[in-house]
PDB file of C-alpha atoms in Angstrom:
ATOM      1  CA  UNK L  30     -15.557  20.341 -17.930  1.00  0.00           C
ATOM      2  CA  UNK L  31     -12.228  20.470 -15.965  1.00  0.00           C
ATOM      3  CA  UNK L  32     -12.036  20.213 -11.945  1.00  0.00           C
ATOM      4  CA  UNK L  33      -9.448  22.232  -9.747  1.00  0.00           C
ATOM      5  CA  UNK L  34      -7.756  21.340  -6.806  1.00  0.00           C
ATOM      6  CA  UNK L  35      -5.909  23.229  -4.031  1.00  0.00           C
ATOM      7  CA  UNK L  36      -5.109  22.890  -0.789  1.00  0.00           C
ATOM      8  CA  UNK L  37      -4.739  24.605   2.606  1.00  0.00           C
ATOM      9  CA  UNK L  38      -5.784  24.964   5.716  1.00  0.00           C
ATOM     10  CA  UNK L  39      -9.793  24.669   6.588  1.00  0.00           C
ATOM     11  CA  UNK L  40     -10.358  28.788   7.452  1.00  0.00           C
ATOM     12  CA  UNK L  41      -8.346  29.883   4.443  1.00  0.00           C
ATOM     13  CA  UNK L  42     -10.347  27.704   1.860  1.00  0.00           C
ATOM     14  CA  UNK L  43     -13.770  28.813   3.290  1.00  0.00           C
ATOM     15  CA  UNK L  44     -12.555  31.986   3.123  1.00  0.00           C
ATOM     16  CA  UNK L  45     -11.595  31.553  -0.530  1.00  0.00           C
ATOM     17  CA  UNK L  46     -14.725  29.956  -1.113  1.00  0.00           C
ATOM     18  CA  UNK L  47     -17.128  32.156   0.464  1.00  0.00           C
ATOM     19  CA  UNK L  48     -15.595  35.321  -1.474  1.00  0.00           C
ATOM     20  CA  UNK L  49     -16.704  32.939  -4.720  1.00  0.00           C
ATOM     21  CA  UNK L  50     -19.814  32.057  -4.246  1.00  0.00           C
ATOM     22  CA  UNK L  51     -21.312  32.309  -7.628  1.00  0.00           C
ATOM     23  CA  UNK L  52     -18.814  29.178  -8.461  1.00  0.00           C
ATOM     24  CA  UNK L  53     -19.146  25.716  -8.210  1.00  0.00           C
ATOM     25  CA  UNK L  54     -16.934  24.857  -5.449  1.00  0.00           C
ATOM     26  CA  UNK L  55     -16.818  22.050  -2.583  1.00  0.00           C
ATOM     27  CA  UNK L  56     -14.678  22.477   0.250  1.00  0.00           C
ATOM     28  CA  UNK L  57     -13.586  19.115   2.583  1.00  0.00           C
ATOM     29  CA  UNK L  58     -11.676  18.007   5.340  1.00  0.00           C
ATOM     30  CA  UNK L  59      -9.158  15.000   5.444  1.00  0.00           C
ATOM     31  CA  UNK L  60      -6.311  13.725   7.623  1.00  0.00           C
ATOM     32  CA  UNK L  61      -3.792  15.632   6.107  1.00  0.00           C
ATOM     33  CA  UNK L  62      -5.511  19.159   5.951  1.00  0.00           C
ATOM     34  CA  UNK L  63      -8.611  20.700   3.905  1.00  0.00           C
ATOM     35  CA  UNK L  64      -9.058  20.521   0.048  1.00  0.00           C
ATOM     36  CA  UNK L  65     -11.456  22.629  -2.354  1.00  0.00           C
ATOM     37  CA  UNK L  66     -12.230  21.706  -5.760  1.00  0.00           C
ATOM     38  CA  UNK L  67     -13.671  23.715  -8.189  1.00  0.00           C
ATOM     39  CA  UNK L  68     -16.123  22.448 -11.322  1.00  0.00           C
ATOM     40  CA  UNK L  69     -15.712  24.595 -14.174  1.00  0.00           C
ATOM     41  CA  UNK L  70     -16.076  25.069 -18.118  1.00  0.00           C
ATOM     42  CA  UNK L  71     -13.917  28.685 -17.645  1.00  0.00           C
ATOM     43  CA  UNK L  72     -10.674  29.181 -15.557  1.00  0.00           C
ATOM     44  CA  UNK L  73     -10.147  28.381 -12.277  1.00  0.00           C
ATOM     45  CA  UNK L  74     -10.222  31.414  -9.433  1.00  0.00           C
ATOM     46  CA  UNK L  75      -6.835  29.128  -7.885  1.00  0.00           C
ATOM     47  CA  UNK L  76      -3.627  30.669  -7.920  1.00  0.00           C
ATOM     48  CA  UNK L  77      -1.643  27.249  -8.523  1.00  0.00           C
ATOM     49  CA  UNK L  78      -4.272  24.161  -8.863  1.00  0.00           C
ATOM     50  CA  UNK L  79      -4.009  20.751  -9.789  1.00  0.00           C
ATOM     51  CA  UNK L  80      -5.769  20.595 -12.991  1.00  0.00           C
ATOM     52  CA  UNK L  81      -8.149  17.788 -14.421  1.00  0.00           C
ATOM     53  CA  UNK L  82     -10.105  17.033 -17.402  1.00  0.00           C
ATOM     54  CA  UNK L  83     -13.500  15.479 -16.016  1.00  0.00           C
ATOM     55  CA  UNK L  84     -13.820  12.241 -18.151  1.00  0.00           C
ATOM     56  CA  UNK L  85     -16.946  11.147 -16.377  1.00  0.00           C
ATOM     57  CA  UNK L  86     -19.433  12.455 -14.038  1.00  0.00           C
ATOM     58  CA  UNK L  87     -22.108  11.311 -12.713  1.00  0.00           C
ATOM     59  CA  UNK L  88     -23.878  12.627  -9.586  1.00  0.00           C
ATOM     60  CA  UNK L  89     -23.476  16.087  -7.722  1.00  0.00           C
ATOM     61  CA  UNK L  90     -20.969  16.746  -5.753  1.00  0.00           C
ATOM     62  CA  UNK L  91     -21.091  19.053  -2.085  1.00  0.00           C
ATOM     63  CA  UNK L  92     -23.666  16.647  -0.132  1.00  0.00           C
ATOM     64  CA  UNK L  93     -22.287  16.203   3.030  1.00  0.00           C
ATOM     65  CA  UNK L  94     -20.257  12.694   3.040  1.00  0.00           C
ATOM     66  CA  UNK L  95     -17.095  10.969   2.280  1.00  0.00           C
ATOM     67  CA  UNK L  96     -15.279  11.386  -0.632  1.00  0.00           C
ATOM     68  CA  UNK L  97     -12.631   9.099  -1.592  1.00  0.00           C
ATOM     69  CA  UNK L  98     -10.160   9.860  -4.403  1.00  0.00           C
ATOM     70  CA  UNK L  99      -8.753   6.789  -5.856  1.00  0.00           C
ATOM     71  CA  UNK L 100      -4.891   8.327  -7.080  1.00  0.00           C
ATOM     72  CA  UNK L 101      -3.467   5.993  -9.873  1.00  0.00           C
ATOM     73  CA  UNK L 102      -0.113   6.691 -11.827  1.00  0.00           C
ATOM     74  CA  UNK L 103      -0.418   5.811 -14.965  1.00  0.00           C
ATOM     75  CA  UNK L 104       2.700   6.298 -17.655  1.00  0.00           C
ATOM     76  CA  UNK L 105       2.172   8.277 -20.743  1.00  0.00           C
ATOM     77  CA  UNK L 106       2.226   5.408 -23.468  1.00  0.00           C
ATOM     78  CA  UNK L 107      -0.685   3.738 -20.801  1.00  0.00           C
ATOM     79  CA  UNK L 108      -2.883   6.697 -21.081  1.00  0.00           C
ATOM     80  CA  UNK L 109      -5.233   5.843 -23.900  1.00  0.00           C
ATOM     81  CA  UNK L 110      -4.773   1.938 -22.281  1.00  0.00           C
ATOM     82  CA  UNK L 111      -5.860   3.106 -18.658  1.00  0.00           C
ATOM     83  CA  UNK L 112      -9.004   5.267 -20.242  1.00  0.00           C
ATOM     84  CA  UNK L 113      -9.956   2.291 -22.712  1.00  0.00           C
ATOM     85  CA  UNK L 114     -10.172  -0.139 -19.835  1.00  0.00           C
ATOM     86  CA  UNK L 115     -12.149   1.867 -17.685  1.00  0.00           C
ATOM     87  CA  UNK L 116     -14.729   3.127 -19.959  1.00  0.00           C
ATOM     88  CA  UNK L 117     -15.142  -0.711 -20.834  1.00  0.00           C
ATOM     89  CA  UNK L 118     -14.948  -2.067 -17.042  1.00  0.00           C
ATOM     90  CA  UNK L 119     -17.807   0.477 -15.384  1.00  0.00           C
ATOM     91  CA  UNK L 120     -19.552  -0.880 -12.673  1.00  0.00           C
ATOM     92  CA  UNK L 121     -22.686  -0.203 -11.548  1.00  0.00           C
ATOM     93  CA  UNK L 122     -21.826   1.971  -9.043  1.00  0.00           C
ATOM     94  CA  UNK L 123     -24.259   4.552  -9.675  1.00  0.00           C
ATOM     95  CA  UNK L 124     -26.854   2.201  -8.342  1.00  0.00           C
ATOM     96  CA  UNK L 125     -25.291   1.508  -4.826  1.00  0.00           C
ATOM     97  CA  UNK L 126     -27.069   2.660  -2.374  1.00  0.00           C
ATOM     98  CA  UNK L 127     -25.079   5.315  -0.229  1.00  0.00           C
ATOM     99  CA  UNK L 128     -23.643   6.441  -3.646  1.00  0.00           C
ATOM    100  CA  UNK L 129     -23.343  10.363  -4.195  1.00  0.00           C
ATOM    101  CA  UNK L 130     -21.254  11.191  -7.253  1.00  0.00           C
ATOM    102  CA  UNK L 131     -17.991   9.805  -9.474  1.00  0.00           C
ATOM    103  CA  UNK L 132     -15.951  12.153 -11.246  1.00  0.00           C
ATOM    104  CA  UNK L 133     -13.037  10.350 -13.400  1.00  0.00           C
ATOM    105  CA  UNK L 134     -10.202  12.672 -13.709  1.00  0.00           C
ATOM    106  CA  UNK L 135      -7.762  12.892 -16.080  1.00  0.00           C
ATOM    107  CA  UNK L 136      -4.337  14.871 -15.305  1.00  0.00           C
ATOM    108  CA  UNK L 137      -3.298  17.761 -17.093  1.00  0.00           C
ATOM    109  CA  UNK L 138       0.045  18.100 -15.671  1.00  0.00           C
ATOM    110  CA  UNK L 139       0.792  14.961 -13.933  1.00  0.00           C
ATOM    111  CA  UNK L 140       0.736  11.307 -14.934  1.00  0.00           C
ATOM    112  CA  UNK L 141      -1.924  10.504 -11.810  1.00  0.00           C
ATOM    113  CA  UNK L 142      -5.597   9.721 -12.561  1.00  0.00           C
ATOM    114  CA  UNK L 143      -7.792  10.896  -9.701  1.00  0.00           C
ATOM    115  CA  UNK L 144     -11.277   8.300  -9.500  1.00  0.00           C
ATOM    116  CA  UNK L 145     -13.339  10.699  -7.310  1.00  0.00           C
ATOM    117  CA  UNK L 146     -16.575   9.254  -5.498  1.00  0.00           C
ATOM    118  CA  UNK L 147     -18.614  10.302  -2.834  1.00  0.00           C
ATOM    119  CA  UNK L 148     -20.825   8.548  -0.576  1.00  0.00           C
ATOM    120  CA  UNK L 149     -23.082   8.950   2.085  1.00  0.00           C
ATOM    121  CA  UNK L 150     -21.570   7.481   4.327  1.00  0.00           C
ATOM    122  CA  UNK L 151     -17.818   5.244   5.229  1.00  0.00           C
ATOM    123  CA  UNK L 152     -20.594   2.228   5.506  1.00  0.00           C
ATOM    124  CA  UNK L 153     -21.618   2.802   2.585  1.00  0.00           C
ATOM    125  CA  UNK L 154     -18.495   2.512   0.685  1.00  0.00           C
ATOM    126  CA  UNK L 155     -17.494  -0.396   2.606  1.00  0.00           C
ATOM    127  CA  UNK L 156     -20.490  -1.963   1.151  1.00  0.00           C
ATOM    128  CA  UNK L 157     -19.509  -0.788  -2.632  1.00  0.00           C
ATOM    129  CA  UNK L 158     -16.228  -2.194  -2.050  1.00  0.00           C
ATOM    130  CA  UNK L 159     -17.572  -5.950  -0.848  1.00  0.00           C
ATOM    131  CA  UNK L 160     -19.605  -6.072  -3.838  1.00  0.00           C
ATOM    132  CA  UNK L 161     -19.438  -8.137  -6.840  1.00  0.00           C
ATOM    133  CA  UNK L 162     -19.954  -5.118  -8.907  1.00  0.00           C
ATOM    134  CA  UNK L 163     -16.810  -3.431  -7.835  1.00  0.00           C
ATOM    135  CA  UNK L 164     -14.920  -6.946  -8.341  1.00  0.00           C
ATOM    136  CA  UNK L 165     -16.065  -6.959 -11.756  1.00  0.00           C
ATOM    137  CA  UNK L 166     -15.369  -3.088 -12.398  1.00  0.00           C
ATOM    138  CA  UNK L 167     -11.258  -3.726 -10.810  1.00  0.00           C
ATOM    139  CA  UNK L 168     -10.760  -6.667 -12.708  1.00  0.00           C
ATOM    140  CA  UNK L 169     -10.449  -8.531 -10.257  1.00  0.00           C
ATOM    141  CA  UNK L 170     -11.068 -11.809 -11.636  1.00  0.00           C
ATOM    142  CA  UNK L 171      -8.331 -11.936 -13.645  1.00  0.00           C
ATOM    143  CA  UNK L 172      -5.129  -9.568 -14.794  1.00  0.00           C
ATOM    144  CA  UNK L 173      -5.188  -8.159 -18.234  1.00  0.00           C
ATOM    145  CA  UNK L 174      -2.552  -9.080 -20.788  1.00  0.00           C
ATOM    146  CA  UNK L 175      -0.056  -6.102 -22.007  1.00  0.00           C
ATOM    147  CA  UNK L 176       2.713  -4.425 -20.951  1.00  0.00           C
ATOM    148  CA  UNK L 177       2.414  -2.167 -16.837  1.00  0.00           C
ATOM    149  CA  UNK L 178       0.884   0.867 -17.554  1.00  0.00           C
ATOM    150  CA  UNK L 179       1.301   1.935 -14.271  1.00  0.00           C
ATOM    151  CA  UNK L 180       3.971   4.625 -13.233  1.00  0.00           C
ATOM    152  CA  UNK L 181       3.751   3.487  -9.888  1.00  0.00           C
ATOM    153  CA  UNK L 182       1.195   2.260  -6.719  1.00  0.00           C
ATOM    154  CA  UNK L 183      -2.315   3.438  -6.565  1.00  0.00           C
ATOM    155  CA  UNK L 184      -3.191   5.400  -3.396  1.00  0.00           C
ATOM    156  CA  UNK L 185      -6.447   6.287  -1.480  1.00  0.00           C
ATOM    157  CA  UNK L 186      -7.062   9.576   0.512  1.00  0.00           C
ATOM    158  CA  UNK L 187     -10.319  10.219   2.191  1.00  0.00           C
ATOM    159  CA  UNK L 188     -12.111  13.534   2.779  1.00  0.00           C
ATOM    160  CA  UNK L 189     -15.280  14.528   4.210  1.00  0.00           C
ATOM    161  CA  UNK L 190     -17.736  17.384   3.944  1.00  0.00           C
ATOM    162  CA  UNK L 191     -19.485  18.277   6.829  1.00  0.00           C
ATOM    163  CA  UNK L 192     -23.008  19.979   6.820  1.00  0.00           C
ATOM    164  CA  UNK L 193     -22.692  23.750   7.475  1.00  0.00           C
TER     165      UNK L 193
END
């Protein structure tokens, strides 16, 4: 499964969206503009996407929400390293309440990871990010040995679909 990316303003992306119906597409709003994404086995209908390989999903996306995308560089020799660690650091967060869908991205032509997750509700992930269960899945109890395999700082952006 890969996901697509592209952005533009809110009209032009309905627009784009509406005209593809038959695909699996979600279209959301942020601070810095409107995004679409589109779920797919085939090619995307995008004329210049960000591309992903879907590692993980879990959940359906397009319930109205939040969606927060969790942006983490990661050099190439820390590839396999990132992917190991999170397969073997999963949280429970399919079992938070609020919790919509994750989608674990891998670039195809970048060197950022995107950890997608949507939620019912801001509350909601406030409460998923006060948990134990997301301390656990962060490491945050203590750093793991081995060389940065980070390119450079993680970054959050936030979206949100509206009901239409």
């Amino acid at each position: 499964m890969n996901l697509y990316m592209t952005a533009g303003t809110y009209d032009f992306l309905e627009k784009l969206a509406t005209k593809h119906a038959g695909e699996k597409m979600v279209l959301m709003s942020g601070e810095d503009g409107a995004i679409l994404l589109h779920e797919t086995e085939g090619k995307t209908v995008f004329a210049s996407p960000r591309k992903y390989e879907v590692l993980e999903a879990v959940g359906v996306l397009g319930r109205p929400g939040l969606v927060v995308m969790n942006n983490i560089p990661v050099t190439d020799e820390g590839r396999p390293v990132f992917e190991y660690r999170f397969k073997n650091h999963a949280g429970k967060i399919e079992y938070t309440p609020g919790f919509q869908a994750i989608r674990v991205l891998r670039p195809i032509r970048s060197n950022t990871y995107v950890i997608l997750t949507a939620w019912d509700d801001e509350l909601a992930f406030q409460r998923w990010k006060d948990s134990a269960d997301f301390g656990k899945s962060h490491g945050q109890s203590k750093p793991e040995p081995g060389p940065n395999i980070f390119s450079g700082q993680p970054y959050i952006t936030k979206y949100w679909i509206s009901e239409e």
